[in-house]
Amino acid sequence: MGKFIDFLEKRVSNPMARLAEQRHLLAVRDGVVSSLPFIIVGSFFLIIAFPPLPESWGMTQWATENADQILIPYRMTMFIMSLYVAFGIGYNLAQSYKVDPLSGGQIAVASLLLTITPSVVEELGFVLPMQYLGGSGLFVTIIVSILSVEIFRICKQRNITIRLPEAVPASVSRSFEALIPVAIVIMLMTLITIIMGVNLHALVEKLTVPLVTAGDSLFGVLVPVFLITFFWSFGIHGVSVVGSVARPLWETYLLKNGEAVASGASELPHIAPEPLYQWFIWIGGSGATLGLVIVMLIFARSKYLKSLGRTVAVPSIFNINEPVIFGLPIVLNPILVIPFIITPIITAVIAYLATSVGLVSPTFIKAPWTLPAPIGAYLATGGDWRSIILVLVNLAISVVIYLPFLRIYDKKMLAMEQNEEQ
C-alpha cells in the first residue's frame, strides 16, 4: 500500500498539482470566481420572476405579469457573465505577468466585444446581440482574453510601446503603454470578425459539442467527482485542481439552464451544472463528509474523535470540511480514503439518475455555497421540495458508507489512547 501511494503521489498527484498552478489556468479560475457575486445575485432574480409558489397565489401572478422587468437585473449580470469573466481573466493574467492589470482586463473585454457583430435595428440603431455574452460565449471569452493579454505582454517585454517622460503621471503613462497593444488586438479581431467574416462563437461551439455532451453525461460527472476526492486524499485542494479545468463547462451548463428558465422553457437542457455537485454530491464538502461527521458524533468512542466531531460539526453544516480532512486526518489515511472516494461516487450516480428521469428538477440557481445543503438544493432547483428529499437520502447513504470505516478507525484510536494511559 505504501509503495502504491508513493507511486500515485509522484506520478499523478504532483504533476496535476503543478498543472493547477499553471499561469493561464489560474487566470481562468480566478476570472470565473471573480464573477460569482454577479452570478449569485443575478440568479436570485430568476426565483423572484418564477417563484416556487402555487400559480393561484397573488405573488406568482404578479411575477408572471412583470417577468420581463424583474429579469432585467438578471440579464445585466448572470446573463452576460462572459463580459465580467473576460475582465477577470485579463486582469489576473496581466497581473501574473507583472504588466498593468487594469489594461489587461480592458483589452480582454474589447477583444470579446469584437467577436460579436452589431446589428442595425430600426429606431434603435446599432444593437449588440447579447447571446454570446452569456454561457454560449464562455469558451471564446477564455481564448480571446488569454490571446489579447499575451499580445500585451509581448509588446511590453519587447518595448513595443509608447514611453512618456517620467514627469508624466503614472496613470497617463500606463495608458499610452497599452496604446500599441490595444491597436494590434483591435485590428486582429476586426480582421477575423469583420473582414474575414469568421464567427468564432459558432466555430468554437461546433468544436466543443463533444466536450459539452460528455461533461453532461454520467461518466462526465463521475470523472471530476473521483479526481477531486483523489487529490484531496493527498492533501491537494481537489476542487482547485479540477475546477480550474471543469468550471467553465459547469458555468456554461448553469447559464444555459438559467436562460431556458428565463425564456419559459418547460425542460432544462443540462443536468450537471456545478450546483448538482455542490448540493447533492458534496454534502458537507468534498467527499460528502457531513455523513462522516454525523457518524463521529453518534458512534465515536475515542476521546479524540468525539472531541473532533463536536468541533467540526458546525463548519461541516456550512460545507467547510478542511478541519475534517486534515483533522482526522483523511489525507493519506488508508482506512478513511476508501469511503471518502466511494461515497461521492455513489451519491453522484443517485443524483444524476434522479435528475435525468425527472424526480428532481435540474439546478439553475447559483446559491451561496455556505448554505446548509437542503436549503441550497431547494434554492438551486428554483424551489423544488423534492430536492430536499434527495439531499437527505444521499446524506443517509453517506452515513451508512462511512460507519464501518469510522468504527475501524475509532477502534484504532481508542487502542492508542488506552496504551498512552497505561
Short mmCIF file of C-alpha atoms in Angstrom, two decimals:
data_model
loop_
_atom_site.label_atom_id
_atom_site.label_comp_id
_atom_site.label_asym_id
_atom_site.label_seq_id
_atom_site.Cartn_x
_atom_site.Cartn_y
_atom_site.Cartn_z
CA MET A 1 0.00 0.00 0.00
CA GLY A 2 2.83 2.39 0.90
CA LYS A 3 4.62 1.89 -2.42
CA PHE A 4 1.36 2.33 -4.31
CA ILE A 5 0.64 5.61 -2.50
CA ASP A 6 4.19 6.83 -3.20
CA PHE A 7 3.75 5.96 -6.88
CA LEU A 8 0.45 7.85 -7.12
CA GLU A 9 1.88 10.85 -5.32
CA LYS A 10 4.99 11.09 -7.53
CA ARG A 11 3.49 10.14 -10.90
CA VAL A 12 -0.05 11.51 -10.69
CA SER A 13 -0.83 13.92 -7.88
CA ASN A 14 2.35 16.03 -8.05
CA PRO A 15 2.14 16.64 -11.84
CA MET A 16 -1.55 17.51 -11.54
CA ALA A 17 -0.82 19.88 -8.65
CA ARG A 18 1.73 21.67 -10.84
CA LEU A 19 -0.83 21.82 -13.64
CA ALA A 20 -3.28 23.51 -11.28
CA GLU A 21 -0.70 26.25 -10.67
CA GLN A 22 -0.23 26.87 -14.39
CA ARG A 23 -0.49 30.60 -15.07
CA HIS A 24 -3.29 30.55 -17.64
CA LEU A 25 -5.43 28.03 -15.75
CA LEU A 26 -5.09 30.12 -12.60
CA ALA A 27 -6.16 33.23 -14.52
CA VAL A 28 -9.21 31.41 -15.92
CA ARG A 29 -10.14 30.08 -12.48
CA ASP A 30 -9.73 33.45 -10.78
CA GLY A 31 -11.54 35.22 -13.60
CA VAL A 32 -14.56 32.94 -13.28
CA VAL A 33 -14.51 33.16 -9.49
CA SER A 34 -14.41 36.97 -9.65
CA SER A 35 -17.75 36.93 -11.49
CA LEU A 36 -19.50 34.79 -8.86
CA PRO A 37 -21.11 37.73 -7.00
CA PHE A 38 -22.85 38.78 -10.22
CA ILE A 39 -23.89 35.19 -10.98
CA ILE A 40 -25.24 34.59 -7.48
CA VAL A 41 -27.13 37.87 -7.16
CA GLY A 42 -28.40 37.74 -10.74
CA SER A 43 -29.62 34.17 -10.43
CA PHE A 44 -31.87 35.03 -7.49
CA PHE A 45 -33.93 37.27 -9.76
CA LEU A 46 -34.91 34.07 -11.57
CA ILE A 47 -36.52 32.90 -8.32
CA ILE A 48 -38.36 36.21 -7.99
CA ALA A 49 -39.57 36.02 -11.59
CA PHE A 50 -40.56 32.36 -11.22
CA PRO A 51 -41.37 31.94 -7.51
CA PRO A 52 -41.72 28.40 -6.12
CA LEU A 53 -45.33 29.06 -5.14
CA PRO A 54 -48.73 27.84 -6.40
CA GLU A 55 -49.89 29.59 -9.58
CA SER A 56 -53.05 30.80 -7.86
CA TRP A 57 -51.14 32.88 -5.34
CA GLY A 58 -51.00 36.63 -5.90
CA MET A 59 -47.21 36.69 -5.74
CA THR A 60 -46.95 34.20 -8.62
CA GLN A 61 -49.48 36.09 -10.75
CA TRP A 62 -47.70 39.39 -10.14
CA ALA A 63 -44.33 37.82 -11.06
CA THR A 64 -45.75 36.35 -14.29
CA GLU A 65 -47.14 39.72 -15.35
CA ASN A 66 -43.90 41.56 -14.59
CA ALA A 67 -41.33 38.90 -15.51
CA ASP A 68 -39.65 40.99 -18.21
CA GLN A 69 -38.94 43.84 -15.79
CA ILE A 70 -37.94 41.54 -12.93
CA LEU A 71 -35.41 39.76 -15.16
CA ILE A 72 -33.56 42.94 -16.17
CA PRO A 73 -31.03 42.66 -13.29
CA TYR A 74 -30.53 39.00 -14.24
CA ARG A 75 -29.88 39.93 -17.87
CA MET A 76 -27.36 42.58 -16.81
CA THR A 77 -25.44 40.20 -14.54
CA MET A 78 -25.65 36.43 -14.90
CA PHE A 79 -26.98 36.57 -18.47
CA ILE A 80 -23.85 38.43 -19.68
CA MET A 81 -21.37 36.92 -17.25
CA SER A 82 -18.78 36.34 -20.02
CA LEU A 83 -18.23 40.09 -20.05
CA TYR A 84 -17.28 40.03 -16.37
CA VAL A 85 -15.20 36.88 -16.81
CA ALA A 86 -13.24 38.45 -19.68
CA PHE A 87 -12.18 41.34 -17.49
CA GLY A 88 -11.33 38.97 -14.63
CA ILE A 89 -9.16 36.72 -16.80
CA GLY A 90 -7.41 39.65 -18.44
CA TYR A 91 -6.78 41.34 -15.11
CA ASN A 92 -5.41 38.25 -13.36
CA LEU A 93 -3.27 37.06 -16.27
CA ALA A 94 -1.75 40.52 -16.74
CA GLN A 95 -1.09 40.74 -13.01
CA SER A 96 0.74 37.39 -13.10
CA TYR A 97 3.00 38.79 -15.84
CA LYS A 98 3.53 41.97 -13.79
CA VAL A 99 2.10 44.21 -16.51
CA ASP A 100 -0.70 46.70 -15.88
CA PRO A 101 -3.68 44.52 -14.81
CA LEU A 102 -6.29 47.20 -15.50
CA SER A 103 -5.15 47.48 -19.10
CA GLY A 104 -5.10 43.69 -19.35
CA GLY A 105 -8.73 43.49 -18.23
CA GLN A 106 -9.83 46.24 -20.60
CA ILE A 107 -8.04 44.69 -23.58
CA ALA A 108 -9.70 41.34 -22.87
CA VAL A 109 -13.16 42.95 -22.76
CA ALA A 110 -12.53 44.79 -26.04
CA SER A 111 -11.33 41.58 -27.64
CA LEU A 112 -14.50 39.75 -26.58
CA LEU A 113 -16.80 42.51 -27.82
CA LEU A 114 -15.04 42.50 -31.19
CA THR A 115 -16.02 38.85 -31.70
CA ILE A 116 -19.67 39.94 -31.94
CA THR A 117 -21.09 41.77 -34.96
CA PRO A 118 -23.64 44.52 -34.15
CA SER A 119 -26.97 44.55 -35.95
CA VAL A 120 -28.95 47.58 -37.14
CA VAL A 121 -32.46 47.79 -35.70
CA GLU A 122 -34.91 50.45 -36.81
CA GLU A 123 -35.43 53.24 -34.28
CA LEU A 124 -32.58 51.87 -32.13
CA GLY A 125 -29.59 52.00 -34.46
CA PHE A 126 -26.71 49.60 -33.78
CA VAL A 127 -27.62 46.82 -31.35
CA LEU A 128 -25.17 44.31 -29.90
CA PRO A 129 -26.64 40.79 -29.59
CA MET A 130 -26.30 39.54 -26.02
CA GLN A 131 -26.47 35.80 -26.67
CA TYR A 132 -22.68 35.41 -26.87
CA LEU A 133 -22.05 37.43 -23.72
CA GLY A 134 -23.50 34.66 -21.57
CA GLY A 135 -22.76 30.96 -21.26
CA SER A 136 -22.56 30.47 -25.03
CA GLY A 137 -19.58 32.76 -25.25
CA LEU A 138 -17.54 31.47 -22.33
CA PHE A 139 -15.09 29.35 -24.31
CA VAL A 140 -14.40 32.15 -26.79
CA THR A 141 -14.04 34.53 -23.85
CA ILE A 142 -11.28 32.39 -22.38
CA ILE A 143 -9.43 32.12 -25.71
CA VAL A 144 -9.53 35.77 -26.74
CA SER A 145 -8.82 37.05 -23.22
CA ILE A 146 -5.64 34.98 -22.99
CA LEU A 147 -4.64 35.90 -26.55
CA SER A 148 -5.09 39.64 -26.03
CA VAL A 149 -3.08 39.67 -22.79
CA GLU A 150 -0.31 37.63 -24.40
CA ILE A 151 -0.10 40.27 -27.15
CA PHE A 152 0.03 42.94 -24.46
CA ARG A 153 2.80 41.06 -22.62
CA ILE A 154 4.92 40.53 -25.75
CA CYS A 155 4.67 44.20 -26.68
CA LYS A 156 5.65 45.21 -23.16
CA GLN A 157 8.61 42.81 -22.94
CA ARG A 158 9.95 43.80 -26.37
CA ASN A 159 9.42 47.52 -25.74
CA ILE A 160 6.82 47.83 -28.49
CA THR A 161 5.15 50.58 -26.53
CA ILE A 162 4.96 54.36 -26.32
CA ARG A 163 7.04 55.68 -23.45
CA LEU A 164 6.40 59.07 -21.96
CA PRO A 165 8.77 61.17 -19.80
CA GLU A 166 8.94 60.31 -16.09
CA ALA A 167 7.27 63.60 -15.22
CA VAL A 168 4.01 62.35 -16.77
CA PRO A 169 1.59 60.87 -14.17
CA ALA A 170 1.80 57.09 -13.92
CA SER A 171 -1.86 56.57 -14.88
CA VAL A 172 -1.36 58.50 -18.12
CA SER A 173 1.91 56.72 -18.84
CA ARG A 174 0.30 53.28 -18.41
CA SER A 175 -2.48 54.26 -20.79
CA PHE A 176 -0.03 55.15 -23.53
CA GLU A 177 1.97 51.97 -22.91
CA ALA A 178 -1.15 49.99 -23.78
CA LEU A 179 -1.86 52.03 -26.93
CA ILE A 180 0.05 49.85 -29.41
CA PRO A 181 -1.09 46.50 -27.91
CA VAL A 182 -4.69 47.73 -27.99
CA ALA A 183 -4.30 48.74 -31.63
CA ILE A 184 -2.88 45.32 -32.52
CA VAL A 185 -5.68 43.45 -30.72
CA ILE A 186 -8.41 45.61 -32.27
CA MET A 187 -7.00 45.22 -35.77
CA LEU A 188 -6.57 41.47 -35.32
CA MET A 189 -10.11 40.92 -34.03
CA THR A 190 -11.52 43.24 -36.73
CA LEU A 191 -9.68 41.23 -39.37
CA ILE A 192 -11.11 37.95 -38.05
CA THR A 193 -14.68 39.05 -37.33
CA ILE A 194 -15.40 41.77 -39.90
CA ILE A 195 -13.06 41.34 -42.86
CA MET A 196 -12.81 37.53 -42.85
CA GLY A 197 -16.36 37.11 -41.53
CA VAL A 198 -15.44 34.37 -39.04
CA ASN A 199 -17.95 33.75 -36.26
CA LEU A 200 -15.63 32.49 -33.54
CA HIS A 201 -18.53 31.62 -31.27
CA ALA A 202 -20.22 29.38 -33.83
CA LEU A 203 -16.87 27.78 -34.70
CA VAL A 204 -15.93 27.04 -31.08
CA GLU A 205 -19.45 25.83 -30.36
CA LYS A 206 -19.12 23.19 -33.08
CA LEU A 207 -15.69 22.12 -31.83
CA THR A 208 -16.80 21.84 -28.21
CA VAL A 209 -20.02 19.89 -28.81
CA PRO A 210 -18.36 16.55 -27.89
CA LEU A 211 -16.88 18.08 -24.72
CA VAL A 212 -20.18 19.63 -23.66
CA THR A 213 -22.05 16.40 -24.34
CA ALA A 214 -19.51 14.27 -22.47
CA GLY A 215 -19.40 16.58 -19.46
CA ASP A 216 -23.17 16.39 -19.08
CA SER A 217 -23.19 12.58 -19.08
CA LEU A 218 -22.98 10.30 -16.05
CA PHE A 219 -19.39 9.45 -16.94
CA GLY A 220 -18.62 13.16 -17.29
CA VAL A 221 -19.93 13.71 -13.75
CA LEU A 222 -18.11 10.77 -12.18
CA VAL A 223 -14.67 11.70 -13.54
CA PRO A 224 -14.38 15.07 -11.75
CA VAL A 225 -16.01 13.62 -8.62
CA PHE A 226 -13.34 10.91 -8.46
CA LEU A 227 -10.45 13.24 -9.29
CA ILE A 228 -11.45 15.84 -6.70
CA THR A 229 -11.53 13.33 -3.84
CA PHE A 230 -8.42 11.61 -5.19
CA PHE A 231 -6.39 14.81 -4.98
CA TRP A 232 -7.79 15.67 -1.56
CA SER A 233 -6.53 12.25 -0.41
CA PHE A 234 -3.03 13.63 -0.84
CA GLY A 235 -3.80 16.99 0.76
CA ILE A 236 -4.18 18.78 -2.57
CA HIS A 237 -7.21 21.04 -2.95
CA GLY A 238 -9.13 18.89 -5.42
CA VAL A 239 -11.71 21.49 -6.37
CA SER A 240 -8.96 23.97 -7.24
CA VAL A 241 -7.18 21.44 -9.44
CA VAL A 242 -10.19 20.02 -11.26
CA GLY A 243 -12.35 23.12 -11.07
CA SER A 244 -9.81 25.24 -12.94
CA VAL A 245 -10.42 22.99 -15.96
CA ALA A 246 -14.07 21.97 -15.47
CA ARG A 247 -15.64 25.15 -14.06
CA PRO A 248 -16.06 26.95 -17.42
CA LEU A 249 -18.05 23.92 -18.59
CA TRP A 250 -20.11 23.85 -15.37
CA GLU A 251 -20.84 27.56 -15.67
CA THR A 252 -21.94 27.08 -19.27
CA TYR A 253 -24.46 24.46 -18.17
CA LEU A 254 -25.73 26.71 -15.38
CA LEU A 255 -26.17 29.71 -17.67
CA LYS A 256 -27.89 27.64 -20.36
CA ASN A 257 -30.35 26.35 -17.77
CA GLY A 258 -30.92 29.87 -16.48
CA GLU A 259 -31.56 31.13 -20.00
CA ALA A 260 -34.04 28.29 -20.57
CA VAL A 261 -35.95 29.21 -17.40
CA ALA A 262 -35.95 32.90 -18.35
CA SER A 263 -37.35 32.06 -21.79
CA GLY A 264 -40.15 29.96 -20.27
CA ALA A 265 -38.89 26.56 -21.46
CA SER A 266 -40.57 23.57 -19.85
CA GLU A 267 -37.40 21.44 -19.86
CA LEU A 268 -33.87 22.49 -18.95
CA PRO A 269 -31.06 21.34 -21.25
CA HIS A 270 -28.36 20.32 -18.76
CA ILE A 271 -28.18 18.01 -15.76
CA ALA A 272 -24.67 18.76 -14.49
CA PRO A 273 -24.10 22.42 -13.59
CA GLU A 274 -21.85 22.90 -10.57
CA PRO A 275 -24.78 23.16 -8.09
CA LEU A 276 -25.54 19.48 -8.82
CA TYR A 277 -22.16 18.65 -7.26
CA GLN A 278 -22.44 21.24 -4.52
CA TRP A 279 -25.82 20.27 -3.09
CA PHE A 280 -26.41 16.62 -3.95
CA ILE A 281 -22.93 15.08 -4.15
CA TRP A 282 -20.56 17.02 -1.89
CA ILE A 283 -22.90 17.29 1.10
CA GLY A 284 -20.77 18.93 3.78
CA GLY A 285 -17.85 19.40 1.39
CA SER A 286 -15.73 17.24 -0.91
CA GLY A 287 -16.16 13.58 -0.03
CA ALA A 288 -19.67 14.19 1.37
CA THR A 289 -18.08 14.39 4.82
CA LEU A 290 -21.16 15.63 6.67
CA GLY A 291 -22.17 11.96 6.89
CA LEU A 292 -18.78 11.19 8.42
CA VAL A 293 -19.23 13.94 11.00
CA ILE A 294 -22.66 12.56 11.96
CA VAL A 295 -21.10 9.13 12.42
CA MET A 296 -18.41 10.62 14.65
CA LEU A 297 -20.96 12.45 16.78
CA ILE A 298 -23.13 9.37 17.32
CA PHE A 299 -20.79 6.36 17.25
CA ALA A 300 -17.26 7.51 18.11
CA ARG A 301 -15.88 6.15 21.40
CA SER A 302 -12.38 7.53 21.38
CA LYS A 303 -11.89 10.87 23.10
CA TYR A 304 -10.18 12.39 20.09
CA LEU A 305 -12.89 11.56 17.57
CA LYS A 306 -15.66 12.58 19.95
CA SER A 307 -13.99 15.93 20.53
CA LEU A 308 -13.21 16.39 16.83
CA GLY A 309 -16.80 15.58 15.87
CA ARG A 310 -18.15 18.30 18.15
CA THR A 311 -15.55 20.76 16.88
CA VAL A 312 -16.18 20.27 13.15
CA ALA A 313 -19.96 19.81 13.28
CA VAL A 314 -20.96 23.44 12.71
CA PRO A 315 -18.40 24.15 9.91
CA SER A 316 -19.48 20.93 8.17
CA ILE A 317 -23.12 22.01 8.14
CA PHE A 318 -21.95 25.04 6.18
CA ASN A 319 -19.80 22.92 3.80
CA ILE A 320 -16.42 23.78 5.34
CA ASN A 321 -14.67 20.46 5.72
CA GLU A 322 -10.93 21.22 5.76
CA PRO A 323 -10.96 20.63 9.56
CA VAL A 324 -12.32 17.13 8.89
CA ILE A 325 -9.93 16.34 6.04
CA PHE A 326 -6.83 17.45 7.93
CA GLY A 327 -8.08 16.87 11.47
CA LEU A 328 -8.93 13.16 11.36
CA PRO A 329 -6.94 13.11 9.07
CA ILE A 330 -8.39 11.76 5.84
CA VAL A 331 -5.25 12.77 3.95
CA LEU A 332 -3.10 9.68 3.31
CA ASN A 333 -5.29 7.68 5.68
CA PRO A 334 -5.70 4.22 4.06
CA ILE A 335 -8.82 3.48 6.14
CA LEU A 336 -10.83 6.66 5.54
CA VAL A 337 -9.67 7.40 2.00
CA ILE A 338 -11.77 4.49 0.73
CA PRO A 339 -15.19 5.82 1.82
CA PHE A 340 -14.03 9.36 1.08
CA ILE A 341 -13.73 8.41 -2.61
CA ILE A 342 -16.57 5.87 -2.81
CA THR A 343 -19.29 7.94 -1.08
CA PRO A 344 -19.48 10.87 -3.56
CA ILE A 345 -19.33 8.45 -6.49
CA ILE A 346 -22.47 6.72 -5.21
CA THR A 347 -24.26 9.97 -4.36
CA ALA A 348 -23.30 11.27 -7.81
CA VAL A 349 -24.93 8.29 -9.53
CA ILE A 350 -28.10 8.72 -7.47
CA ALA A 351 -28.25 12.49 -8.01
CA TYR A 352 -27.62 12.20 -11.75
CA LEU A 353 -30.21 9.49 -12.29
CA ALA A 354 -32.80 11.25 -10.12
CA THR A 355 -32.35 14.43 -12.14
CA SER A 356 -32.25 12.73 -15.55
CA VAL A 357 -35.52 10.86 -15.02
CA GLY A 358 -37.30 13.94 -13.66
CA LEU A 359 -37.57 13.02 -9.99
CA VAL A 360 -35.77 16.27 -9.16
CA SER A 361 -35.58 19.46 -11.22
CA PRO A 362 -32.18 20.39 -12.74
CA THR A 363 -30.30 23.17 -10.97
CA PHE A 364 -30.21 26.65 -12.47
CA ILE A 365 -29.55 28.93 -9.47
CA LYS A 366 -26.12 29.68 -8.01
CA ALA A 367 -26.93 29.68 -4.30
CA PRO A 368 -24.12 30.68 -1.87
CA TRP A 369 -22.00 27.60 -1.19
CA THR A 370 -22.05 28.09 2.58
CA LEU A 371 -25.78 27.39 2.87
CA PRO A 372 -26.80 24.11 4.53
CA ALA A 373 -27.37 21.53 1.80
CA PRO A 374 -31.20 21.21 1.99
CA ILE A 375 -31.63 24.99 1.76
CA GLY A 376 -29.06 25.34 -1.01
CA ALA A 377 -30.61 22.49 -3.00
CA TYR A 378 -34.10 23.96 -2.64
CA LEU A 379 -32.92 27.35 -3.93
CA ALA A 380 -30.70 25.91 -6.68
CA THR A 381 -33.63 23.98 -8.18
CA GLY A 382 -35.92 27.00 -8.07
CA GLY A 383 -37.91 25.72 -5.11
CA ASP A 384 -38.31 22.01 -5.86
CA TRP A 385 -39.20 20.39 -2.50
CA ARG A 386 -38.10 17.02 -3.85
CA SER A 387 -34.51 18.26 -3.84
CA ILE A 388 -34.61 18.30 -0.03
CA ILE A 389 -35.58 14.62 -0.01
CA LEU A 390 -32.73 13.79 -2.39
CA VAL A 391 -30.26 15.59 -0.12
CA LEU A 392 -31.50 13.66 2.91
CA VAL A 393 -31.37 10.34 1.04
CA ASN A 394 -27.79 10.94 -0.08
CA LEU A 395 -26.85 12.11 3.41
CA ALA A 396 -28.25 8.90 4.89
CA ILE A 397 -26.33 6.85 2.33
CA SER A 398 -23.08 8.66 3.21
CA VAL A 399 -23.68 7.85 6.91
CA VAL A 400 -24.15 4.16 6.10
CA ILE A 401 -20.97 4.02 3.96
CA TYR A 402 -18.77 5.89 6.43
CA LEU A 403 -19.98 3.99 9.51
CA PRO A 404 -17.95 0.72 9.23
CA PHE A 405 -14.77 2.53 8.23
CA LEU A 406 -15.08 5.05 11.03
CA ARG A 407 -15.61 2.25 13.53
CA ILE A 408 -12.40 0.57 12.37
CA TYR A 409 -10.51 3.83 12.70
CA ASP A 410 -12.20 4.59 16.04
CA LYS A 411 -11.05 1.26 17.50
CA LYS A 412 -7.52 2.06 16.39
CA MET A 413 -7.66 5.50 18.02
CA LEU A 414 -9.22 4.06 21.18
CA ALA A 415 -6.47 1.47 21.47
CA MET A 416 -3.82 4.18 21.08
CA GLU A 417 -5.45 6.28 23.82
CA GLN A 418 -5.62 3.30 26.17
CA ASN A 419 -1.96 2.49 25.56
CA GLU A 420 -0.99 6.07 26.34
CA GLU A 421 -2.92 5.94 29.64
CA GLN A 422 -1.15 2.77 30.79
#
